[in-house]
Every structure is written in structure tokens, then in C-alpha cells.
Coordinates of N, CA and C in Angstrom, one line a residue:
M166 N 0.8 -1.2 0.0 CA 0.0 0.0 0.0 C 0.9 1.2 0.0
D167 N 0.6 2.2 -0.9 CA 1.4 3.4 -1.0 C 1.0 4.4 0.1
K168 N 2.0 5.0 0.7 CA 1.7 6.0 1.7 C 1.5 7.3 1.0
Q169 N 0.6 8.1 1.5 CA 0.4 9.4 0.9 C 1.5 10.3 1.5
P170 N 2.1 11.2 0.7 CA 3.2 12.0 1.2 C 2.7 13.0 2.2
Q171 N 3.6 13.3 3.2 CA 3.3 14.3 4.2 C 3.8 15.7 3.7
Y172 N 3.0 16.7 3.7 CA 3.3 18.0 3.2 C 3.6 19.0 4.3
E173 N 4.6 19.9 4.1 CA 5.0 20.9 5.1 C 3.8 21.9 5.3
F174 N 3.1 22.2 4.2 CA 2.0 23.2 4.2 C 0.9 22.6 3.5
S175 N -0.4 22.9 3.9 CA -1.5 22.4 3.2 C -1.7 23.0 1.8
A176 N -1.3 24.3 1.6 CA -1.5 24.9 0.3 C -0.5 26.1 0.3
A177 N -0.3 26.6 -0.9 CA 0.6 27.7 -1.2 C 0.0 28.7 -2.2
L178 N 0.3 29.9 -2.1 CA -0.1 30.9 -3.1 C 1.2 31.5 -3.6
L179 N 1.3 31.4 -4.9 CA 2.5 32.0 -5.6 C 2.1 33.3 -6.3
I180 N 2.7 34.4 -6.0 CA 2.4 35.7 -6.5 C 3.6 36.1 -7.3
D181 N 3.5 36.0 -8.6 CA 4.6 36.4 -9.5 C 4.0 36.7 -10.9
D182 N 4.5 37.8 -11.5 CA 3.9 38.2 -12.8 C 4.5 37.3 -13.9
S183 N 5.5 36.4 -13.6 CA 6.0 35.5 -14.5 C 5.3 34.1 -14.4
E184 N 4.5 33.8 -15.3 CA 3.8 32.5 -15.3 C 4.8 31.3 -15.3
T185 N 6.0 31.6 -16.0 CA 7.0 30.5 -16.0 C 7.6 30.3 -14.6
D186 N 7.9 31.4 -13.9 CA 8.4 31.2 -12.5 C 7.3 30.6 -11.6
N187 N 6.0 30.9 -11.8 CA 5.0 30.3 -11.0 C 5.0 28.8 -11.3
F188 N 5.1 28.4 -12.6 CA 5.1 27.0 -13.0 C 6.3 26.3 -12.4
L189 N 7.5 26.8 -12.5 CA 8.7 26.2 -12.0 C 8.7 26.1 -10.5
N190 N 8.2 27.1 -9.8 CA 8.1 27.1 -8.4 C 7.1 26.1 -7.9
S191 N 6.0 25.9 -8.6 CA 5.0 24.9 -8.2 C 5.6 23.5 -8.3
I192 N 6.4 23.3 -9.3 CA 7.1 22.0 -9.4 C 8.0 21.7 -8.3
I193 N 8.8 22.7 -7.9 CA 9.7 22.6 -6.7 C 8.9 22.3 -5.4
L194 N 7.8 23.0 -5.2 CA 6.9 22.7 -4.1 C 6.4 21.3 -4.0
R195 N 5.8 20.9 -5.2 CA 5.2 19.6 -5.2 C 6.3 18.4 -5.1
N196 N 7.4 18.6 -5.9 CA 8.4 17.5 -5.9 C 9.1 17.3 -4.6
N197 N 9.1 18.3 -3.8 CA 9.8 18.2 -2.5 C 8.8 18.1 -1.3
N198 N 7.5 17.8 -1.6 CA 6.5 17.6 -0.6 C 6.3 18.8 0.3
I199 N 6.5 20.0 -0.2 CA 6.3 21.2 0.6 C 4.8 21.4 0.6
C200 N 4.1 21.3 -0.5 CA 2.6 21.4 -0.5 C 2.1 20.8 -1.8
D201 N 0.9 20.4 -1.8 CA 0.3 19.8 -3.0 C -0.7 20.8 -3.7
V202 N -1.4 21.5 -2.9 CA -2.4 22.5 -3.4 C -1.7 23.8 -3.7
I203 N -1.7 24.3 -4.9 CA -1.0 25.5 -5.2 C -1.9 26.5 -6.0
Y204 N -2.0 27.7 -5.5 CA -2.8 28.7 -6.2 C -1.7 29.7 -6.8
T205 N -2.1 30.3 -7.9 CA -1.1 31.3 -8.5 C -1.9 32.6 -8.8
A206 N -1.2 33.7 -8.7 CA -1.7 35.0 -9.1 C -0.6 35.8 -9.7
T207 N -0.9 36.6 -10.8 CA 0.1 37.3 -11.5 C 0.1 38.8 -11.1
N208 N -0.8 39.2 -10.1 CA -0.7 40.6 -9.6 C -1.3 40.6 -8.2
V209 N -1.1 41.7 -7.6 CA -1.5 41.9 -6.2 C -3.0 41.8 -6.0
D210 N -3.8 42.5 -6.8 CA -5.2 42.5 -6.6 C -5.8 41.1 -6.8
L211 N -5.4 40.4 -7.7 CA -5.9 39.0 -7.9 C -5.5 38.2 -6.7
A212 N -4.3 38.3 -6.3 CA -3.8 37.5 -5.1 C -4.6 37.8 -3.9
L213 N -4.9 39.1 -3.6 CA -5.7 39.4 -2.4 C -7.1 38.9 -2.5
R214 N -7.7 39.1 -3.7 CA -9.1 38.5 -3.9 C -9.1 37.0 -3.7
L215 N -8.2 36.3 -4.3 CA -8.1 34.9 -4.2 C -7.9 34.5 -2.7
F216 N -7.0 35.1 -2.0 CA -6.7 34.8 -0.6 C -7.9 35.0 0.3
Q217 N -8.6 36.1 0.1 CA -9.8 36.3 0.9 C -11.0 35.5 0.6
A218 N -11.0 35.0 -0.7 CA -12.2 34.2 -1.1 C -12.1 32.7 -0.6
L219 N -10.9 32.3 -0.3 CA -10.7 30.9 0.1 C -11.2 30.7 1.6
S220 N -11.7 29.5 1.9 CA -12.1 29.2 3.2 C -10.9 29.0 4.1
P221 N -11.0 29.0 5.4 CA -9.9 28.7 6.3 C -9.2 27.3 6.0
V222 N -10.0 26.4 5.6 CA -9.5 25.0 5.3 C -8.7 25.0 4.0
T223 N -9.0 25.8 3.0 CA -8.3 25.8 1.7 C -7.3 27.0 1.6
R224 N -7.3 27.9 2.5 CA -6.5 29.1 2.5 C -5.0 28.6 2.6
P225 N -4.1 29.2 1.7 CA -2.7 28.8 1.8 C -2.0 29.2 3.1
Q226 N -1.2 28.3 3.5 CA -0.3 28.6 4.7 C 1.0 29.2 4.3
L227 N 1.4 29.1 3.1 CA 2.6 29.7 2.6 C 2.3 30.6 1.4
I228 N 2.9 31.7 1.4 CA 2.8 32.6 0.2 C 4.3 32.9 -0.3
L229 N 4.5 32.7 -1.6 CA 5.8 33.1 -2.2 C 5.5 34.4 -3.0
L230 N 6.1 35.4 -2.6 CA 5.8 36.8 -3.1 C 7.0 37.4 -3.8
D231 N 6.8 37.6 -5.1 CA 7.8 38.4 -5.9 C 7.5 39.8 -5.5
M232 N 8.6 40.6 -5.3 CA 8.4 42.0 -5.0 C 8.2 42.9 -6.2
E233 N 8.7 42.5 -7.3 CA 8.7 43.3 -8.5 C 7.5 42.9 -9.4
L234 N 6.4 43.5 -9.2 CA 5.2 43.2 -9.9 C 4.7 44.5 -10.6
P235 N 3.9 44.3 -11.7 CA 3.4 45.5 -12.4 C 2.3 46.2 -11.6
E236 N 2.1 47.4 -11.8 CA 1.1 48.2 -11.1 C 1.3 48.3 -9.6
K237 N 0.9 47.3 -8.9 CA 1.2 47.2 -7.4 C 2.3 46.2 -7.2
N238 N 3.2 46.5 -6.3 CA 4.3 45.6 -6.0 C 4.1 44.8 -4.7
G239 N 5.1 44.0 -4.4 CA 5.1 43.2 -3.2 C 4.8 44.0 -1.9
F240 N 5.4 45.2 -1.8 CA 5.1 46.0 -0.6 C 3.6 46.3 -0.5
N241 N 3.0 46.6 -1.7 CA 1.5 46.9 -1.7 C 0.8 45.6 -1.1
F242 N 1.2 44.4 -1.5 CA 0.6 43.2 -1.0 C 0.7 43.1 0.5
I243 N 2.0 43.3 1.0 CA 2.2 43.2 2.4 C 1.4 44.3 3.2
E244 N 1.3 45.5 2.7 CA 0.6 46.5 3.3 C -0.9 46.1 3.4
A245 N -1.5 45.6 2.4 CA -2.9 45.1 2.4 C -3.0 43.9 3.3
F246 N -2.1 43.0 3.2 CA -2.1 41.8 4.1 C -2.2 42.1 5.5
E247 N -1.4 43.1 5.9 CA -1.3 43.6 7.3 C -2.7 44.2 7.8
K248 N -3.5 44.6 6.9 CA -4.8 45.2 7.2 C -5.9 44.2 7.3
L249 N -5.6 43.0 6.9 CA -6.6 41.9 6.9 C -6.9 41.5 8.4
P250 N -8.1 41.0 8.7 CA -8.3 40.5 10.0 C -7.3 39.4 10.4
K251 N -6.9 39.4 11.7 CA -5.9 38.5 12.2 C -6.3 37.1 12.1
D252 N -7.6 36.8 12.2 CA -8.1 35.4 12.0 C -7.9 34.9 10.6
I253 N -7.7 35.8 9.7 CA -7.4 35.3 8.3 C -5.9 35.1 8.1
T254 N -5.1 36.0 8.7 CA -3.7 36.0 8.4 C -2.9 35.1 9.4
E255 N -3.5 34.8 10.5 CA -2.7 34.0 11.6 C -2.1 32.7 11.0
G256 N -0.9 32.5 11.3 CA -0.2 31.3 10.9 C 0.3 31.3 9.5
I257 N 0.0 32.3 8.7 CA 0.5 32.4 7.3 C 2.0 32.8 7.3
K258 N 2.7 32.1 6.5 CA 4.2 32.4 6.3 C 4.4 33.0 4.9
I259 N 5.0 34.1 4.8 CA 5.4 34.7 3.5 C 6.8 34.6 3.3
S260 N 7.2 34.1 2.1 CA 8.6 34.1 1.7 C 8.7 35.1 0.5
I261 N 9.5 36.1 0.7 CA 9.8 37.0 -0.4 C 10.8 36.4 -1.3
V262 N 10.5 36.5 -2.6 CA 11.4 35.9 -3.6 C 11.6 37.1 -4.6
S263 N 12.9 37.4 -4.8 CA 13.3 38.5 -5.7 C 14.6 38.1 -6.5
A264 N 14.6 38.6 -7.7 CA 15.8 38.4 -8.5 C 16.9 39.4 -8.2
H265 N 16.6 40.4 -7.4 CA 17.5 41.5 -7.2 C 17.7 41.9 -5.7
L266 N 18.0 40.9 -4.9 CA 18.1 41.2 -3.5 C 19.3 42.1 -3.2
Q267 N 20.4 41.9 -3.9 CA 21.6 42.7 -3.6 C 21.4 44.1 -3.9
R268 N 20.6 44.4 -4.9 CA 20.3 45.8 -5.4 C 19.3 46.6 -4.5
H269 N 18.6 45.8 -3.7 CA 17.4 46.5 -3.1 C 17.6 46.5 -1.5
E270 N 18.2 47.6 -1.1 CA 18.4 47.7 0.4 C 17.0 47.8 1.1
W271 N 16.0 48.3 0.3 CA 14.6 48.4 0.9 C 14.0 47.1 1.3
L272 N 14.6 46.0 1.0 CA 14.1 44.7 1.4 C 14.6 44.4 2.9
F273 N 15.7 45.0 3.3 CA 16.2 44.7 4.6 C 15.3 44.9 5.8
P274 N 14.5 46.0 5.8 CA 13.5 46.1 6.9 C 12.5 45.0 7.0
L275 N 12.2 44.3 5.9 CA 11.3 43.2 5.9 C 11.8 42.0 6.7
R276 N 13.1 42.0 6.9 CA 13.7 40.8 7.6 C 13.5 41.0 9.1
N277 N 12.9 42.1 9.6 CA 12.7 42.3 11.0 C 11.5 41.5 11.4
Q278 N 11.9 40.4 12.2 CA 10.9 39.4 12.6 C 9.9 40.0 13.6
H279 N 10.3 41.1 14.3 CA 9.4 41.7 15.3 C 8.3 42.5 14.6
K280 N 8.7 43.2 13.6 CA 7.7 44.1 12.8 C 6.9 43.2 11.9
H281 N 7.5 42.2 11.3 CA 6.8 41.4 10.2 C 7.0 39.9 10.6
P282 N 6.3 39.5 11.6 CA 6.5 38.1 12.1 C 6.1 37.0 11.1
Y283 N 5.2 37.4 10.1 CA 4.8 36.4 9.1 C 5.8 36.2 8.0
I284 N 6.8 37.1 7.9 CA 7.8 36.9 6.8 C 8.8 35.8 7.3
F285 N 8.7 34.7 6.5 CA 9.4 33.5 6.8 C 10.8 33.5 6.3
K286 N 11.0 34.0 5.1 CA 12.3 34.0 4.4 C 12.3 35.1 3.4
V287 N 13.6 35.6 3.1 CA 13.8 36.5 1.9 C 14.8 35.7 1.1
I288 N 14.3 35.4 -0.2 CA 15.1 34.4 -1.0 C 15.4 35.1 -2.3
E289 N 16.6 34.9 -2.8 CA 17.0 35.4 -4.1 C 16.6 34.3 -5.2
K290 N 16.0 34.8 -6.3 CA 15.7 33.8 -7.4 C 17.0 33.3 -8.0
P291 N 16.9 32.1 -8.5 CA 15.8 31.2 -8.6 C 15.6 30.5 -7.3
L292 N 14.3 30.2 -7.0 CA 13.9 29.4 -5.9 C 14.4 28.0 -5.9
T293 N 14.9 27.5 -4.8 CA 15.3 26.1 -4.7 C 14.7 25.6 -3.4
F294 N 14.6 24.3 -3.3 CA 14.2 23.6 -2.0 C 15.1 24.1 -0.9
E295 N 16.4 24.1 -1.1 CA 17.3 24.4 0.0 C 17.1 25.8 0.4
K296 N 16.9 26.8 -0.5 CA 16.7 28.2 -0.1 C 15.5 28.4 0.7
L297 N 14.4 27.6 0.4 CA 13.1 27.8 1.0 C 13.1 27.1 2.4
M298 N 13.7 25.9 2.5 CA 13.5 25.2 3.7 C 14.7 25.1 4.7
H299 N 15.8 25.7 4.3 CA 16.9 25.7 5.2 C 17.4 27.0 5.5

């Protein structure tokens, strides 16, 4: 009898304007048993609508957030996320994923665990299992 894999998170939300990155990141998450249910959004407004529409059972526990998005950026998402009711955001972990960490000093305040306790990691692209989980 085959055992069902145990996942780190019940679901994830990938927020990136690159559908290719969303696809590749979903493969990394599934192949490494990080999560099986994966939602994707290519902009902040879509991500927020999707996140709020999901029930507590299906809501993602992990969010991979690209900071460089068209129209509204990752900071806009974080700002809106912080305004959501605590019962919706409690226990959610956000991993910031960016191709330009070295160029963006503005990311450093996000590493402050006291101000932003839901920020799990700040990761430079490309995403790997090792970068996310270690």
C-alpha cells in the first residue's frame, strides 16, 4: 500500500507576474512535498481577492511573493495583508522571492521578525528547495 506524502504546508499561493516562475516554483513545491495544493496569481489585486475568497480550510499557509510586480508591487501586497483580520492571516508564512536582493536595500527592513513576524524568508531567485526550507 502506497503511503500518501506528508506535506509541510496544506497549500501555497505563488504571486509572480512570470507564469514561468509560478510554474517552475510549483514543481519545486510539489516535488519536495512542501505542498500539493497551489494557487497562482500574477498581480497583487488578484492575489488578495483569491486569498480572501478561500475558506480557512483551503487558504494557503505559505505565500511566495515576488516583490517586483506591475502596477502594485510586493510591498503593496504586504501593506494590504497587514490590514486583513488577524483570524485570516494568523499562521501564514510569507517568503519574499526576488531576482535583485543585492540591489534592493529596501528589502532589509522586511527581515525584521518583530515588525513582520509572518515573513518566513527572503530568497534570491531562482527558488530552490534548499533556499526555502533551510
